[in-house]
Amino acid sequence: MKNNFDIIPPEQWCKCTRPLIIAGPCSVESEKQVLDTAFQLKKIPGVSIFRSGLWKPRTHPGTFEGIKDKGFPWLKKVKEETGFLVAVEVGHPDHIRAALENNIDILWIGARTIVSPFVMNDIANILKDRDIPVLIKNPVYPDIELWIGAIERINNAGVKKIIAIHRGFHSYEKSCLRNNPLWEIPIELKRRYPNLPLICDPSHISGNREYIESISQQALDLGMEGLMIEVHTKPEFALTDKHQQITPIKLGEILNKIRTHKINPQFHNHPDLDKLRKEIEQVDFEILDLLAKRFDLVESIAKIKRKHKLSIFQVKKWEETLNRWVIKGETMGMDQNFIKNLIQQVHKESIRRQSNFPENTKE
Ligand code: PEP
Ligand code: MN
């Protein structure tokens, strides 16, 4: 596995300011639709790249699967008449050949394509030593290694203009969002590969235009370097993803409102912050000491259970523990989901210790 990617940052290949803003319709639908959207986007400061899908990966057949090659002349007009760099999604070597023949500036690989190492290999082979930027979305399910593996394949093919896009992860849990952001995954990606540009796609996380602004703000607060947002002149008539697309005017309003951050070293080393960080460090150690104490008690319980051939997991006891945590946590003003996740992790480790399961390992 690579320790580092060989990357050319977007500031060097597009005239973009920070945050990098990519905007445009989910799908190319008609010449008028893409041109109208692009002209309106041109009036919004900060938008540097126009996105739109020609081939749409739809869950069910028989739905609108994209305008396909027919849309190339329309995107050519967008390029010529607005000066935007134009990005399309590619999910197959044939799409890449067509996009390259039609002078598309930037390619992106979608969440459903990233999950297949076979397809990613074929895509990497076609891209070998091409100078075209490639944006790589996270896979639909939360596997950071799969995301990194896809980036590796493209980077190993000699493509250096790469940006990772965080678009959230499929989840069976019910939520108001279409995809679970699982912010810890993009944070971990950035921790491992600080030079890999990382932007957020709040449209596919939200699934609903109501949340675009707050998800965008959260992404920028976490240090993401840009946003890819779906924009349509008439979102309610869009052929795909109509609930999450916003108008160009709305995009302008959101970009005006959201706070962007400058890295200010003086602020980051503020003496008050240093003092508070020291206190947090102390609390962290206390939490670890208490956890160690808890696991010691678990070991004692395990011995008794083994001796008397009692089952390790007792659902009633687990339910009591869970309720105890949730009730106590709530009286202390803590989020219920956070408390549940925390005790679930602690409980999982307790069970693992009692049954001597090996630590989770990955191929
Ligand atoms: C898209 O950007 O329109 C798209 C299909 O995205 P994703 O691959 O994130 O679902
Ligand atoms: Mn879409």
mmCIF file of C-alpha atoms and ligand atoms in Angstrom:
data_model
loop_
_atom_site.group_PDB
_atom_site.id
_atom_site.type_symbol
_atom_site.label_atom_id
_atom_site.label_comp_id
_atom_site.label_asym_id
_atom_site.label_seq_id
_atom_site.Cartn_x
_atom_site.Cartn_y
_atom_site.Cartn_z
ATOM 1 C CA MET A 1 0.000 0.000 0.000
ATOM 2 C CA LYS A 2 1.234 3.502 -0.784
ATOM 3 C CA ASN A 3 2.368 5.805 2.030
ATOM 4 C CA ASN A 4 1.794 8.827 -0.075
ATOM 5 C CA PHE A 5 0.206 9.774 -3.389
ATOM 6 C CA ASP A 6 2.017 11.669 -6.126
ATOM 7 C CA ILE A 7 -0.396 14.562 -6.511
ATOM 8 C CA ILE A 8 -0.600 17.891 -8.363
ATOM 9 C CA PRO A 9 -2.959 20.133 -6.321
ATOM 10 C CA PRO A 10 -5.971 21.692 -8.121
ATOM 11 C CA GLU A 11 -4.610 25.247 -7.682
ATOM 12 C CA GLN A 12 -1.974 24.236 -10.244
ATOM 13 C CA TRP A 13 -4.343 22.912 -12.896
ATOM 14 C CA CYS A 14 -7.460 25.050 -12.665
ATOM 15 C CA LYS A 15 -8.007 28.705 -11.999
ATOM 16 C CA CYS A 16 -9.744 28.019 -8.725
ATOM 17 C CA THR A 17 -9.962 29.907 -5.503
ATOM 18 C CA ARG A 18 -10.391 28.104 -2.199
ATOM 19 C CA PRO A 19 -12.832 26.519 -1.493
ATOM 20 C CA LEU A 20 -12.928 24.820 -4.913
ATOM 21 C CA ILE A 21 -16.542 24.902 -6.096
ATOM 22 C CA ILE A 22 -17.826 22.396 -8.661
ATOM 23 C CA ALA A 23 -21.463 22.878 -9.636
ATOM 24 C CA GLY A 24 -23.925 21.758 -12.284
ATOM 25 C CA PRO A 25 -26.892 19.476 -12.894
ATOM 26 C CA CYS A 26 -26.985 15.870 -11.766
ATOM 27 C CA SER A 27 -27.645 14.900 -15.417
ATOM 28 C CA VAL A 28 -27.334 16.496 -18.814
ATOM 29 C CA GLU A 29 -30.957 16.649 -20.015
ATOM 30 C CA SER A 30 -31.072 19.103 -22.910
ATOM 31 C CA GLU A 31 -28.929 21.728 -24.619
ATOM 32 C CA LYS A 32 -31.020 24.523 -23.134
ATOM 33 C CA GLN A 33 -30.881 23.057 -19.616
ATOM 34 C CA VAL A 34 -27.079 22.800 -19.484
ATOM 35 C CA LEU A 35 -26.488 26.152 -21.160
ATOM 36 C CA ASP A 36 -29.008 28.045 -19.000
ATOM 37 C CA THR A 37 -27.554 26.478 -15.847
ATOM 38 C CA ALA A 38 -23.987 27.219 -16.903
ATOM 39 C CA PHE A 39 -24.747 30.869 -17.777
ATOM 40 C CA GLN A 40 -26.429 31.389 -14.422
ATOM 41 C CA LEU A 41 -23.554 29.695 -12.604
ATOM 42 C CA LYS A 42 -21.104 31.957 -14.392
ATOM 43 C CA LYS A 43 -22.563 34.883 -12.428
ATOM 44 C CA ILE A 44 -21.701 33.239 -9.105
ATOM 45 C CA PRO A 45 -18.223 34.088 -7.855
ATOM 46 C CA GLY A 46 -16.124 31.110 -6.886
ATOM 47 C CA VAL A 47 -17.605 28.445 -9.195
ATOM 48 C CA SER A 48 -14.740 27.016 -11.272
ATOM 49 C CA ILE A 49 -15.890 23.676 -12.672
ATOM 50 C CA PHE A 50 -19.169 22.668 -14.363
ATOM 51 C CA ARG A 51 -20.326 19.133 -13.591
ATOM 52 C CA SER A 52 -23.019 17.074 -15.339
ATOM 53 C CA GLY A 53 -23.589 13.361 -15.905
ATOM 54 C CA LEU A 54 -24.034 11.868 -19.394
ATOM 55 C CA TRP A 55 -24.296 8.236 -18.252
ATOM 56 C CA LYS A 56 -26.340 7.820 -15.094
ATOM 57 C CA PRO A 57 -25.906 4.786 -12.844
ATOM 58 C CA ARG A 58 -29.550 4.136 -11.926
ATOM 59 C CA THR A 59 -30.773 1.525 -9.464
ATOM 60 C CA HIS A 60 -33.607 0.297 -11.723
ATOM 61 C CA PRO A 61 -33.565 -0.265 -15.493
ATOM 62 C CA GLY A 62 -36.146 1.548 -17.538
ATOM 63 C CA THR A 63 -35.546 4.864 -15.777
ATOM 64 C CA PHE A 64 -33.646 7.755 -17.396
ATOM 65 C CA GLU A 65 -30.099 6.451 -17.788
ATOM 66 C CA GLY A 66 -28.595 9.607 -19.223
ATOM 67 C CA ILE A 67 -28.483 11.341 -22.582
ATOM 68 C CA LYS A 68 -25.127 9.612 -23.275
ATOM 69 C CA ASP A 69 -22.906 10.727 -26.246
ATOM 70 C CA LYS A 70 -25.649 12.991 -27.604
ATOM 71 C CA GLY A 71 -24.773 15.525 -24.888
ATOM 72 C CA PHE A 72 -21.135 16.088 -25.906
ATOM 73 C CA PRO A 73 -21.860 18.965 -28.354
ATOM 74 C CA TRP A 74 -23.915 20.696 -25.637
ATOM 75 C CA LEU A 75 -21.092 20.423 -23.112
ATOM 76 C CA LYS A 76 -18.705 21.713 -25.794
ATOM 77 C CA LYS A 77 -20.918 24.809 -26.039
ATOM 78 C CA VAL A 78 -20.866 25.195 -22.249
ATOM 79 C CA LYS A 79 -17.058 25.169 -22.399
ATOM 80 C CA GLU A 80 -16.796 27.588 -25.302
ATOM 81 C CA GLU A 81 -19.442 30.033 -24.171
ATOM 82 C CA THR A 82 -18.728 30.149 -20.432
ATOM 83 C CA GLY A 83 -15.072 29.158 -20.160
ATOM 84 C CA PHE A 84 -15.888 26.608 -17.434
ATOM 85 C CA LEU A 85 -13.863 23.426 -17.181
ATOM 86 C CA VAL A 86 -16.344 20.610 -17.758
ATOM 87 C CA ALA A 87 -16.509 17.376 -15.731
ATOM 88 C CA VAL A 88 -18.480 14.189 -16.495
ATOM 89 C CA GLU A 89 -18.886 10.882 -14.686
ATOM 90 C CA VAL A 90 -17.263 7.822 -16.238
ATOM 91 C CA GLY A 91 -18.015 4.275 -15.155
ATOM 92 C CA HIS A 92 -16.613 2.235 -18.031
ATOM 93 C CA PRO A 93 -13.564 2.360 -20.367
ATOM 94 C CA ASP A 94 -15.929 3.247 -23.276
ATOM 95 C CA HIS A 95 -17.082 6.347 -21.393
ATOM 96 C CA ILE A 96 -13.464 7.421 -20.944
ATOM 97 C CA ARG A 97 -12.623 6.932 -24.631
ATOM 98 C CA ALA A 98 -15.678 9.015 -25.599
ATOM 99 C CA ALA A 99 -14.922 11.737 -23.023
ATOM 100 C CA LEU A 100 -11.304 12.029 -24.177
ATOM 101 C CA GLU A 101 -12.333 12.188 -27.873
ATOM 102 C CA ASN A 102 -14.762 14.980 -27.022
ATOM 103 C CA ASN A 103 -12.240 17.071 -25.057
ATOM 104 C CA ILE A 104 -13.919 16.782 -21.681
ATOM 105 C CA ASP A 105 -11.616 18.476 -19.138
ATOM 106 C CA ILE A 106 -12.183 16.432 -15.999
ATOM 107 C CA LEU A 107 -13.523 12.948 -15.224
ATOM 108 C CA TRP A 108 -15.171 11.736 -12.051
ATOM 109 C CA ILE A 109 -15.699 8.182 -10.945
ATOM 110 C CA GLY A 110 -18.903 7.507 -9.042
ATOM 111 C CA ALA A 111 -19.576 5.694 -5.786
ATOM 112 C CA ARG A 112 -20.970 2.581 -7.503
ATOM 113 C CA THR A 113 -17.988 2.176 -9.828
ATOM 114 C CA ILE A 114 -15.322 2.614 -7.150
ATOM 115 C CA VAL A 115 -16.501 -0.574 -5.407
ATOM 116 C CA SER A 116 -15.326 -2.828 -8.267
ATOM 117 C CA PRO A 117 -11.573 -3.446 -8.413
ATOM 118 C CA PHE A 118 -12.039 -5.092 -11.866
ATOM 119 C CA VAL A 119 -13.695 -1.994 -13.321
ATOM 120 C CA MET A 120 -11.171 0.273 -11.584
ATOM 121 C CA ASN A 121 -8.346 -1.721 -13.162
ATOM 122 C CA ASP A 122 -9.854 -1.341 -16.650
ATOM 123 C CA ILE A 123 -10.364 2.378 -16.022
ATOM 124 C CA ALA A 124 -6.780 2.784 -14.772
ATOM 125 C CA ASN A 125 -5.463 1.009 -17.895
ATOM 126 C CA ILE A 126 -7.280 3.402 -20.223
ATOM 127 C CA LEU A 127 -6.080 6.392 -18.202
ATOM 128 C CA LYS A 128 -2.427 5.279 -18.293
ATOM 129 C CA ASP A 129 -0.229 8.392 -18.463
ATOM 130 C CA ARG A 130 -3.108 10.672 -19.461
ATOM 131 C CA ASP A 131 -2.915 14.196 -18.170
ATOM 132 C CA ILE A 132 -6.615 14.471 -17.347
ATOM 133 C CA PRO A 133 -7.752 15.264 -13.765
ATOM 134 C CA VAL A 134 -9.774 12.496 -12.105
ATOM 135 C CA LEU A 135 -12.114 12.996 -9.162
ATOM 136 C CA ILE A 136 -12.682 9.876 -7.097
ATOM 137 C CA LYS A 137 -15.800 9.500 -4.956
ATOM 138 C CA ASN A 138 -15.950 7.299 -1.884
ATOM 139 C CA PRO A 139 -17.470 3.828 -2.421
ATOM 140 C CA VAL A 140 -21.160 3.353 -1.517
ATOM 141 C CA TYR A 141 -20.287 1.333 1.544
ATOM 142 C CA PRO A 142 -17.970 2.537 4.298
ATOM 143 C CA ASP A 143 -14.711 0.836 3.407
ATOM 144 C CA ILE A 144 -11.838 3.320 3.490
ATOM 145 C CA GLU A 145 -9.415 0.738 2.063
ATOM 146 C CA LEU A 146 -11.565 0.347 -1.051
ATOM 147 C CA TRP A 147 -11.532 4.120 -1.518
ATOM 148 C CA ILE A 148 -7.761 4.268 -1.043
ATOM 149 C CA GLY A 149 -7.271 1.252 -3.347
ATOM 150 C CA ALA A 150 -9.209 2.993 -6.129
ATOM 151 C CA ILE A 151 -7.113 6.158 -5.712
ATOM 152 C CA GLU A 152 -3.948 4.030 -5.747
ATOM 153 C CA ARG A 153 -4.913 2.331 -9.021
ATOM 154 C CA ILE A 154 -5.498 5.684 -10.730
ATOM 155 C CA ASN A 155 -2.362 7.269 -9.251
ATOM 156 C CA ASN A 156 -0.243 4.209 -10.173
ATOM 157 C CA ALA A 157 -1.435 4.689 -13.781
ATOM 158 C CA GLY A 158 0.401 8.023 -13.749
ATOM 159 C CA VAL A 159 -2.591 10.300 -13.124
ATOM 160 C CA LYS A 160 -1.479 13.007 -10.685
ATOM 161 C CA LYS A 161 -4.361 15.450 -10.832
ATOM 162 C CA ILE A 162 -6.595 13.656 -8.362
ATOM 163 C CA ILE A 163 -9.221 14.883 -5.906
ATOM 164 C CA ALA A 164 -11.092 12.631 -3.470
ATOM 165 C CA ILE A 165 -14.810 13.363 -3.068
ATOM 166 C CA HIS A 166 -16.670 12.513 0.112
ATOM 167 C CA ARG A 167 -20.343 11.788 -0.794
ATOM 168 C CA GLY A 168 -21.431 9.765 2.226
ATOM 169 C CA PHE A 169 -22.159 6.056 2.669
ATOM 170 C CA HIS A 170 -25.178 3.849 2.291
ATOM 171 C CA SER A 171 -26.752 2.897 5.602
ATOM 172 C CA TYR A 172 -29.689 0.715 6.609
ATOM 173 C CA GLU A 173 -30.348 2.981 9.560
ATOM 174 C CA LYS A 174 -33.198 5.389 8.967
ATOM 175 C CA SER A 175 -32.067 8.994 8.791
ATOM 176 C CA CYS A 176 -33.191 12.286 7.300
ATOM 177 C CA LEU A 177 -30.076 12.125 5.107
ATOM 178 C CA ARG A 178 -29.772 10.013 1.938
ATOM 179 C CA ASN A 179 -26.261 8.863 2.800
ATOM 180 C CA ASN A 180 -24.551 8.710 6.156
ATOM 181 C CA PRO A 181 -21.642 11.199 6.203
ATOM 182 C CA LEU A 182 -19.510 9.109 8.625
ATOM 183 C CA TRP A 183 -17.176 12.096 8.891
ATOM 184 C CA GLU A 184 -14.561 9.940 10.628
ATOM 185 C CA ILE A 185 -13.782 8.247 7.295
ATOM 186 C CA PRO A 186 -12.782 11.364 5.300
ATOM 187 C CA ILE A 187 -10.969 12.616 8.435
ATOM 188 C CA GLU A 188 -8.969 9.373 8.532
ATOM 189 C CA LEU A 189 -8.239 9.635 4.778
ATOM 190 C CA LYS A 190 -6.852 13.145 5.310
ATOM 191 C CA ARG A 191 -4.834 12.008 8.339
ATOM 192 C CA ARG A 192 -3.180 9.276 6.269
ATOM 193 C CA TYR A 193 -2.737 11.327 3.084
ATOM 194 C CA PRO A 194 -2.463 15.019 3.995
ATOM 195 C CA ASN A 195 -1.464 15.991 0.433
ATOM 196 C CA LEU A 196 -4.535 14.376 -1.157
ATOM 197 C CA PRO A 197 -7.079 17.118 -1.986
ATOM 198 C CA LEU A 198 -10.433 16.268 -0.423
ATOM 199 C CA ILE A 199 -13.775 17.906 -1.182
ATOM 200 C CA CYS A 200 -17.358 17.161 -0.134
ATOM 201 C CA ASP A 201 -20.482 16.414 -2.189
ATOM 202 C CA PRO A 202 -23.259 17.617 0.153
ATOM 203 C CA SER A 203 -25.931 16.889 -2.493
ATOM 204 C CA HIS A 204 -25.581 13.102 -2.378
ATOM 205 C CA ILE A 205 -25.119 13.101 1.408
ATOM 206 C CA SER A 206 -28.299 15.164 1.899
ATOM 207 C CA GLY A 207 -30.669 13.775 -0.709
ATOM 208 C CA ASN A 208 -32.758 16.818 0.154
ATOM 209 C CA ARG A 209 -31.934 20.437 -0.648
ATOM 210 C CA GLU A 210 -32.847 21.499 2.889
ATOM 211 C CA TYR A 211 -29.576 20.132 4.275
ATOM 212 C CA ILE A 212 -27.099 21.260 1.605
ATOM 213 C CA GLU A 213 -26.067 24.370 3.506
ATOM 214 C CA SER A 214 -25.442 22.696 6.865
ATOM 215 C CA ILE A 215 -23.569 19.735 5.352
ATOM 216 C CA SER A 216 -21.441 22.143 3.291
ATOM 217 C CA GLN A 217 -20.625 24.137 6.401
ATOM 218 C CA GLN A 218 -19.713 21.019 8.341
ATOM 219 C CA ALA A 219 -17.391 19.863 5.546
ATOM 220 C CA LEU A 220 -15.590 23.210 5.411
ATOM 221 C CA ASP A 221 -15.370 23.329 9.214
ATOM 222 C CA LEU A 222 -13.574 19.975 9.027
ATOM 223 C CA GLY A 223 -11.026 21.437 6.627
ATOM 224 C CA MET A 224 -12.334 20.016 3.345
ATOM 225 C CA GLU A 225 -11.012 21.981 0.432
ATOM 226 C CA GLY A 226 -14.105 22.362 -1.681
ATOM 227 C CA LEU A 227 -17.658 21.335 -2.580
ATOM 228 C CA MET A 228 -19.374 19.580 -5.475
ATOM 229 C CA ILE A 229 -23.016 20.685 -5.524
ATOM 230 C CA GLU A 230 -25.852 19.687 -7.872
ATOM 231 C CA VAL A 231 -27.536 22.694 -9.451
ATOM 232 C CA HIS A 232 -30.502 22.818 -11.850
ATOM 233 C CA THR A 233 -32.436 25.821 -13.151
ATOM 234 C CA LYS A 234 -35.711 23.990 -12.417
ATOM 235 C CA PRO A 235 -34.902 21.371 -9.769
ATOM 236 C CA GLU A 236 -38.513 20.219 -9.417
ATOM 237 C CA PHE A 237 -38.482 19.083 -13.085
ATOM 238 C CA ALA A 238 -35.044 17.432 -12.978
ATOM 239 C CA LEU A 239 -34.938 13.931 -14.453
ATOM 240 C CA THR A 240 -32.638 12.647 -11.701
ATOM 241 C CA ASP A 241 -32.074 13.586 -8.050
ATOM 242 C CA LYS A 242 -34.725 16.304 -8.142
ATOM 243 C CA HIS A 243 -35.054 16.543 -4.346
ATOM 244 C CA GLN A 244 -31.436 17.442 -3.764
ATOM 245 C CA GLN A 245 -30.737 19.880 -6.615
ATOM 246 C CA ILE A 246 -30.771 23.606 -5.907
ATOM 247 C CA THR A 247 -31.130 26.605 -8.198
ATOM 248 C CA PRO A 248 -28.095 28.687 -9.150
ATOM 249 C CA ILE A 249 -29.565 31.550 -7.078
ATOM 250 C CA LYS A 250 -29.765 29.315 -4.018
ATOM 251 C CA LEU A 251 -26.167 28.203 -4.589
ATOM 252 C CA GLY A 252 -25.104 31.869 -4.638
ATOM 253 C CA GLU A 253 -26.939 32.456 -1.343
ATOM 254 C CA ILE A 254 -25.348 29.421 0.293
ATOM 255 C CA LEU A 255 -21.846 30.340 -0.864
ATOM 256 C CA ASN A 256 -22.357 33.841 0.483
ATOM 257 C CA LYS A 257 -23.476 32.553 3.842
ATOM 258 C CA ILE A 258 -21.077 29.746 4.648
ATOM 259 C CA ARG A 259 -17.993 30.475 6.668
ATOM 260 C CA THR A 260 -14.685 29.547 5.097
ATOM 261 C CA HIS A 261 -11.590 29.169 7.202
ATOM 262 C CA LYS A 262 -8.115 30.512 6.943
ATOM 263 C CA ILE A 263 -5.360 28.584 8.614
ATOM 264 C CA ASN A 264 -4.120 31.078 11.162
ATOM 265 C CA PRO A 265 -1.102 29.677 13.029
ATOM 266 C CA GLN A 266 -1.298 32.353 15.717
ATOM 267 C CA PHE A 267 -4.842 31.348 16.594
ATOM 268 C CA HIS A 268 -4.016 27.637 16.502
ATOM 269 C CA ASN A 269 -1.261 28.199 19.081
ATOM 270 C CA HIS A 270 -3.223 30.565 21.289
ATOM 271 C CA PRO A 271 -2.100 30.208 24.979
ATOM 272 C CA ASP A 272 -5.698 29.677 26.181
ATOM 273 C CA LEU A 273 -6.070 26.851 23.661
ATOM 274 C CA ASP A 274 -2.813 25.284 24.818
ATOM 275 C CA LYS A 275 -4.020 25.327 28.413
ATOM 276 C CA LEU A 276 -7.389 23.751 27.532
ATOM 277 C CA ARG A 277 -5.691 21.140 25.330
ATOM 278 C CA LYS A 278 -3.502 20.110 28.263
ATOM 279 C CA GLU A 279 -6.613 19.677 30.406
ATOM 280 C CA ILE A 280 -8.247 17.563 27.666
ATOM 281 C CA GLU A 281 -5.131 15.410 27.496
ATOM 282 C CA GLN A 282 -5.457 14.785 31.242
ATOM 283 C CA VAL A 283 -9.135 13.846 30.896
ATOM 284 C CA ASP A 284 -8.274 11.486 28.002
ATOM 285 C CA PHE A 285 -5.834 9.612 30.252
ATOM 286 C CA GLU A 286 -8.451 9.404 32.996
ATOM 287 C CA ILE A 287 -10.946 7.929 30.494
ATOM 288 C CA LEU A 288 -8.354 5.314 29.451
ATOM 289 C CA ASP A 289 -7.587 4.460 33.099
ATOM 290 C CA LEU A 290 -11.292 3.977 33.778
ATOM 291 C CA LEU A 291 -11.694 1.805 30.678
ATOM 292 C CA ALA A 292 -8.773 -0.369 31.794
ATOM 293 C CA LYS A 293 -10.446 -0.711 35.205
ATOM 294 C CA ARG A 294 -13.721 -1.691 33.507
ATOM 295 C CA PHE A 295 -11.985 -4.332 31.380
ATOM 296 C CA ASP A 296 -10.308 -5.777 34.509
ATOM 297 C CA LEU A 297 -13.760 -6.239 36.017
ATOM 298 C CA VAL A 298 -14.904 -7.866 32.777
ATOM 299 C CA GLU A 299 -12.009 -10.371 33.052
ATOM 300 C CA SER A 300 -13.149 -11.284 36.595
ATOM 301 C CA ILE A 301 -16.705 -11.789 35.361
ATOM 302 C CA ALA A 302 -15.415 -13.918 32.462
ATOM 303 C CA LYS A 303 -13.611 -16.273 34.886
ATOM 304 C CA ILE A 304 -16.798 -16.884 36.873
ATOM 305 C CA LYS A 305 -18.837 -17.416 33.690
ATOM 306 C CA ARG A 306 -16.271 -19.916 32.381
ATOM 307 C CA LYS A 307 -16.183 -21.797 35.665
ATOM 308 C CA HIS A 308 -19.960 -22.105 35.854
ATOM 309 C CA LYS A 309 -20.428 -22.606 32.078
ATOM 310 C CA LEU A 310 -22.611 -19.491 31.822
ATOM 311 C CA SER A 311 -23.154 -17.851 28.442
ATOM 312 C CA ILE A 312 -20.976 -14.829 27.775
ATOM 313 C CA PHE A 313 -23.662 -12.665 26.246
ATOM 314 C CA GLN A 314 -26.847 -12.100 28.181
ATOM 315 C CA VAL A 315 -29.289 -9.957 26.306
ATOM 316 C CA LYS A 316 -31.137 -8.762 29.415
ATOM 317 C CA LYS A 317 -27.922 -7.544 31.068
ATOM 318 C CA TRP A 318 -26.871 -5.823 27.858
ATOM 319 C CA GLU A 319 -30.212 -4.062 27.613
ATOM 320 C CA GLU A 320 -29.877 -2.846 31.192
ATOM 321 C CA THR A 321 -26.382 -1.512 30.528
ATOM 322 C CA LEU A 322 -27.491 0.243 27.342
ATOM 323 C CA ASN A 323 -30.452 1.886 29.110
ATOM 324 C CA ARG A 324 -28.283 2.918 32.044
ATOM 325 C CA TRP A 325 -25.886 4.696 29.707
ATOM 326 C CA VAL A 326 -28.588 6.362 27.638
ATOM 327 C CA ILE A 327 -30.529 7.644 30.668
ATOM 328 C CA LYS A 328 -27.436 8.891 32.492
ATOM 329 C CA GLY A 329 -25.998 10.378 29.283
ATOM 330 C CA GLU A 330 -29.230 12.221 28.555
ATOM 331 C CA THR A 331 -29.356 13.764 32.022
ATOM 332 C CA MET A 332 -25.850 15.052 31.266
ATOM 333 C CA GLY A 333 -27.029 16.593 27.986
ATOM 334 C CA MET A 334 -25.304 14.110 25.683
ATOM 335 C CA ASP A 335 -26.647 12.962 22.325
ATOM 336 C CA GLN A 336 -28.436 9.608 22.557
ATOM 337 C CA ASN A 337 -26.867 8.189 19.372
ATOM 338 C CA PHE A 338 -23.412 9.173 20.537
ATOM 339 C CA ILE A 339 -23.951 7.428 23.881
ATOM 340 C CA LYS A 340 -25.329 4.312 22.161
ATOM 341 C CA ASN A 341 -22.377 4.100 19.774
ATOM 342 C CA LEU A 342 -19.917 4.571 22.604
ATOM 343 C CA ILE A 343 -21.292 1.850 24.870
ATOM 344 C CA GLN A 344 -21.759 -0.486 21.867
ATOM 345 C CA GLN A 345 -18.027 -0.208 21.157
ATOM 346 C CA VAL A 346 -17.111 -0.789 24.801
ATOM 347 C CA HIS A 347 -19.491 -3.757 25.001
ATOM 348 C CA LYS A 348 -18.138 -5.260 21.770
ATOM 349 C CA GLU A 349 -14.638 -5.145 23.228
ATOM 350 C CA SER A 350 -15.863 -6.705 26.496
ATOM 351 C CA ILE A 351 -17.424 -9.622 24.586
ATOM 352 C CA ARG A 352 -14.294 -10.034 22.474
ATOM 353 C CA ARG A 353 -12.119 -10.242 25.592
ATOM 354 C CA GLN A 354 -14.422 -12.769 27.244
ATOM 355 C CA SER A 355 -14.485 -15.036 24.198
ATOM 356 C CA ASN A 356 -10.810 -14.500 23.292
ATOM 357 C CA PHE A 357 -11.732 -13.476 19.768
ATOM 358 C CA PRO A 358 -8.757 -12.244 17.777
ATOM 359 C CA GLU A 359 -8.645 -8.511 17.048
ATOM 360 C CA ASN A 360 -10.434 -7.577 13.834
ATOM 361 C CA THR A 361 -8.047 -8.101 10.972
ATOM 362 C CA LYS A 362 -8.226 -7.021 7.332
ATOM 363 C CA GLU A 363 -6.851 -8.674 4.251
HETATM 364 C C1 PEP B 1 -23.617 11.994 -9.291
HETATM 365 O O1 PEP B 1 -22.685 12.728 -8.900
HETATM 366 O O2 PEP B 1 -24.555 12.394 -9.975
HETATM 367 C C2 PEP B 1 -23.634 10.599 -8.814
HETATM 368 C C3 PEP B 1 -24.259 9.648 -9.469
HETATM 369 O O3 PEP B 1 -22.990 10.467 -7.660
HETATM 370 P P1 PEP B 1 -22.631 9.222 -6.716
HETATM 371 O O4 PEP B 1 -21.684 8.374 -7.499
HETATM 372 O O5 PEP B 1 -21.992 9.919 -5.559
HETATM 373 O O6 PEP B 1 -23.909 8.544 -6.363
HETATM 374 MN MN MN B 2 -26.931 12.975 -8.716
#
